[in-house]
Amino acid sequence: MRAFHMLMGGVIAIATLAGVASGQRYTSPPATASVKIAGRQITVDYYSPSMHGRRIFGSLVPYGRVWCPGANVATGLTTEADLRIGNLKLPTGAWSIWAIPGEQEWTLVINKETGQHHLDYDPGQDFARTKMNVKKLASPVEAFRIDLVSEGENNGRLALVWETTEASIPFTVLP
């Protein structure tokens, strides 16, 4: 009988833990955006949070403050080539990317530090900042995503897409 009670206690404990684990509402799965332009690979690794009925920009993500586009770990950008992104020249290598959202204007922040927690932004490690293009989307995007798109020849576009906002910036793979 004692063995039966111990077994049942173990089953109840496992069932409880499984229920708690499955009840975690706001998970952010890992995601990757990647594109090959002019024979060179450009990759962004990030975690993709979801809206879950929340208002995102101007609320969960305040306007005018540095934000890590994603969750868990700082969003990483790795490039096999030098890039011209907006008005800046980014050397080959690994970087973290951050953004400063605004109602009408966004800024992309390229930071030299990589692998840090998504809340551990160090402005002293900034490489550069450049303005992004912003547009409103017709319908909401539930899960945050980053798009890397080839736009012909040596050109591409990086886009941060979530809720009803797309902030994007063109880039060029340099020879």
Tab-separated table of C-alpha atoms in Angstrom:
chain	number	residue	atom	x	y	z
A	1	MET	CA	0.000	0.000	0.000
A	2	ARG	CA	2.861	2.365	0.860
A	3	ALA	CA	4.388	1.738	-2.564
A	4	PHE	CA	1.054	2.552	-4.202
A	5	HIS	CA	0.832	5.890	-2.337
A	6	MET	CA	4.398	6.761	-3.308
A	7	LEU	CA	3.687	5.875	-6.919
A	8	MET	CA	0.491	7.963	-6.948
A	9	GLY	CA	2.322	10.866	-5.300
A	10	GLY	CA	4.954	10.720	-8.045
A	11	VAL	CA	2.306	10.615	-10.771
A	12	ILE	CA	0.506	13.626	-9.252
A	13	ALA	CA	3.787	15.560	-8.949
A	14	ILE	CA	4.697	14.882	-12.585
A	15	ALA	CA	1.202	15.806	-13.766
A	16	THR	CA	1.356	19.047	-11.770
A	17	LEU	CA	4.742	19.991	-13.200
A	18	ALA	CA	3.569	19.183	-16.722
A	19	GLY	CA	0.503	21.379	-16.191
A	20	VAL	CA	2.623	24.270	-14.953
A	21	ALA	CA	5.030	23.920	-17.870
A	22	SER	CA	2.259	23.804	-20.462
A	23	GLY	CA	0.516	26.750	-18.782
A	24	GLN	CA	3.398	29.103	-19.582
A	25	ARG	CA	1.600	31.506	-21.820
A	26	TYR	CA	4.281	33.782	-23.193
A	27	THR	CA	7.048	31.716	-24.740
A	28	SER	CA	9.306	33.131	-27.420
A	29	PRO	CA	10.656	30.422	-29.719
A	30	PRO	CA	14.022	30.829	-31.455
A	31	ALA	CA	13.939	32.037	-35.056
A	32	THR	CA	16.408	32.805	-37.824
A	33	ALA	CA	16.291	35.033	-40.886
A	34	SER	CA	18.954	34.441	-43.504
A	35	VAL	CA	19.749	35.562	-47.023
A	36	LYS	CA	22.628	35.089	-49.446
A	37	ILE	CA	23.449	38.157	-51.527
A	38	ALA	CA	26.417	38.423	-53.892
A	39	GLY	CA	27.567	35.032	-52.585
A	40	ARG	CA	27.726	36.274	-48.977
A	41	GLN	CA	25.566	35.041	-46.110
A	42	ILE	CA	23.760	37.468	-43.790
A	43	THR	CA	21.938	35.944	-40.816
A	44	VAL	CA	19.844	37.278	-37.940
A	45	ASP	CA	19.213	35.029	-34.926
A	46	TYR	CA	16.467	36.083	-32.535
A	47	TYR	CA	13.588	34.922	-30.342
A	48	SER	CA	10.046	35.556	-31.554
A	49	PRO	CA	7.545	36.805	-28.944
A	50	SER	CA	3.813	36.967	-29.691
A	51	MET	CA	1.184	39.637	-29.064
A	52	HIS	CA	-1.222	37.473	-27.012
A	53	GLY	CA	-3.822	40.236	-27.208
A	54	ARG	CA	-1.432	42.865	-25.838
A	55	ARG	CA	-0.831	46.302	-27.330
A	56	ILE	CA	2.856	46.280	-28.301
A	57	PHE	CA	4.302	49.572	-29.581
A	58	GLY	CA	3.759	52.547	-27.315
A	59	SER	CA	2.804	50.203	-24.452
A	60	LEU	CA	4.693	46.926	-23.874
A	61	VAL	CA	7.504	48.388	-26.015
A	62	PRO	CA	7.642	52.107	-25.129
A	63	TYR	CA	8.351	54.725	-27.764
A	64	GLY	CA	11.659	56.550	-27.566
A	65	ARG	CA	13.537	53.863	-25.604
A	66	VAL	CA	16.056	51.264	-26.756
A	67	TRP	CA	14.379	47.902	-27.331
A	68	CYS	CA	15.816	44.513	-28.208
A	69	PRO	CA	13.799	43.308	-31.208
A	70	GLY	CA	12.947	39.862	-29.921
A	71	ALA	CA	13.290	38.261	-26.511
A	72	ASN	CA	15.543	36.217	-24.213
A	73	VAL	CA	18.944	36.950	-25.816
A	74	ALA	CA	20.012	40.047	-27.730
A	75	THR	CA	19.189	39.721	-31.425
A	76	GLY	CA	22.345	38.769	-33.335
A	77	LEU	CA	23.387	39.850	-36.820
A	78	THR	CA	26.201	37.960	-38.543
A	79	THR	CA	27.521	39.038	-41.927
A	80	GLU	CA	30.166	37.488	-44.182
A	81	ALA	CA	30.625	40.804	-45.994
A	82	ASP	CA	30.908	44.483	-45.246
A	83	LEU	CA	27.480	46.106	-45.525
A	84	ARG	CA	26.189	49.590	-46.161
A	85	ILE	CA	23.093	49.820	-43.927
A	86	GLY	CA	21.295	53.114	-44.270
A	87	ASN	CA	24.012	55.730	-43.815
A	88	LEU	CA	26.590	53.505	-42.106
A	89	LYS	CA	29.252	51.032	-43.186
A	90	LEU	CA	29.177	47.838	-41.121
A	91	PRO	CA	32.268	45.610	-41.242
A	92	THR	CA	32.093	41.826	-41.616
A	93	GLY	CA	31.438	40.109	-38.293
A	94	ALA	CA	28.942	39.508	-35.499
A	95	TRP	CA	26.859	42.257	-33.920
A	96	SER	CA	23.717	42.714	-31.859
A	97	ILE	CA	20.882	44.829	-33.189
A	98	TRP	CA	18.547	47.017	-31.163
A	99	ALA	CA	15.908	49.566	-32.128
A	100	ILE	CA	14.416	52.780	-30.824
A	101	PRO	CA	10.762	52.706	-31.881
A	102	GLY	CA	8.757	55.873	-32.402
A	103	GLU	CA	5.280	56.611	-33.674
A	104	GLN	CA	6.645	58.090	-36.922
A	105	GLU	CA	10.360	57.276	-36.883
A	106	TRP	CA	12.546	54.347	-35.799
A	107	THR	CA	16.296	54.093	-35.275
A	108	LEU	CA	18.331	50.930	-35.810
A	109	VAL	CA	21.167	50.517	-33.297
A	110	ILE	CA	24.145	48.289	-34.134
A	111	ASN	CA	26.015	47.204	-31.002
A	112	LYS	CA	29.436	45.534	-30.747
A	113	GLU	CA	28.442	43.253	-27.863
A	114	THR	CA	26.796	39.901	-28.706
A	115	GLY	CA	25.153	37.122	-26.720
A	116	GLN	CA	23.984	39.261	-23.815
A	117	HIS	CA	20.515	39.067	-22.238
A	118	HIS	CA	17.913	41.075	-24.157
A	119	LEU	CA	17.620	43.580	-21.293
A	120	ASP	CA	21.397	44.116	-20.932
A	121	TYR	CA	21.908	46.894	-23.453
A	122	ASP	CA	25.187	48.816	-23.066
A	123	PRO	CA	25.165	52.095	-25.053
A	124	GLY	CA	28.939	52.306	-24.594
A	125	GLN	CA	29.194	49.328	-26.989
A	126	ASP	CA	27.232	51.011	-29.792
A	127	PHE	CA	28.898	50.841	-33.186
A	128	ALA	CA	26.423	53.174	-34.897
A	129	ARG	CA	22.796	54.228	-35.313
A	130	THR	CA	20.784	54.891	-38.456
A	131	LYS	CA	17.165	55.792	-39.277
A	132	MET	CA	14.686	53.180	-40.471
A	133	ASN	CA	11.634	53.428	-42.738
A	134	VAL	CA	8.320	52.839	-40.954
A	135	LYS	CA	4.962	51.797	-42.339
A	136	LYS	CA	1.649	50.702	-40.851
A	137	LEU	CA	0.370	47.271	-41.838
A	138	ALA	CA	-3.244	46.633	-42.831
A	139	SER	CA	-3.623	43.705	-40.427
A	140	PRO	CA	-1.772	42.756	-37.237
A	141	VAL	CA	1.137	40.314	-37.190
A	142	GLU	CA	0.799	38.085	-34.084
A	143	ALA	CA	4.361	36.746	-33.803
A	144	PHE	CA	7.312	39.134	-34.112
A	145	ARG	CA	9.483	38.371	-37.104
A	146	ILE	CA	12.570	39.663	-38.838
A	147	ASP	CA	12.748	39.529	-42.625
A	148	LEU	CA	15.958	39.578	-44.657
A	149	VAL	CA	15.070	39.977	-48.317
A	150	SER	CA	17.196	40.109	-51.446
A	151	GLU	CA	16.228	43.028	-53.657
A	152	GLY	CA	18.443	42.262	-56.637
A	153	GLU	CA	22.142	42.566	-57.392
A	154	ASN	CA	23.982	43.474	-54.148
A	155	ASN	CA	20.934	44.918	-52.394
A	156	GLY	CA	18.698	43.680	-49.621
A	157	ARG	CA	16.308	44.837	-46.937
A	158	LEU	CA	16.114	44.141	-43.199
A	159	ALA	CA	12.609	44.450	-41.720
A	160	LEU	CA	11.295	44.221	-38.147
A	161	VAL	CA	7.620	43.232	-38.317
A	162	TRP	CA	5.170	43.051	-35.415
A	163	GLU	CA	1.677	44.164	-34.480
A	164	THR	CA	0.733	46.667	-37.214
A	165	THR	CA	4.235	48.044	-37.783
A	166	GLU	CA	7.035	47.294	-40.202
A	167	ALA	CA	10.332	49.112	-39.655
A	168	SER	CA	12.799	48.432	-42.434
A	169	ILE	CA	16.117	49.561	-43.804
A	170	PRO	CA	17.841	48.844	-47.122
A	171	PHE	CA	21.356	47.448	-47.177
A	172	THR	CA	24.018	46.790	-49.773
A	173	VAL	CA	26.665	44.049	-49.747
A	174	LEU	CA	29.925	45.843	-50.458
A	175	PRO	CA	32.629	44.342	-52.717
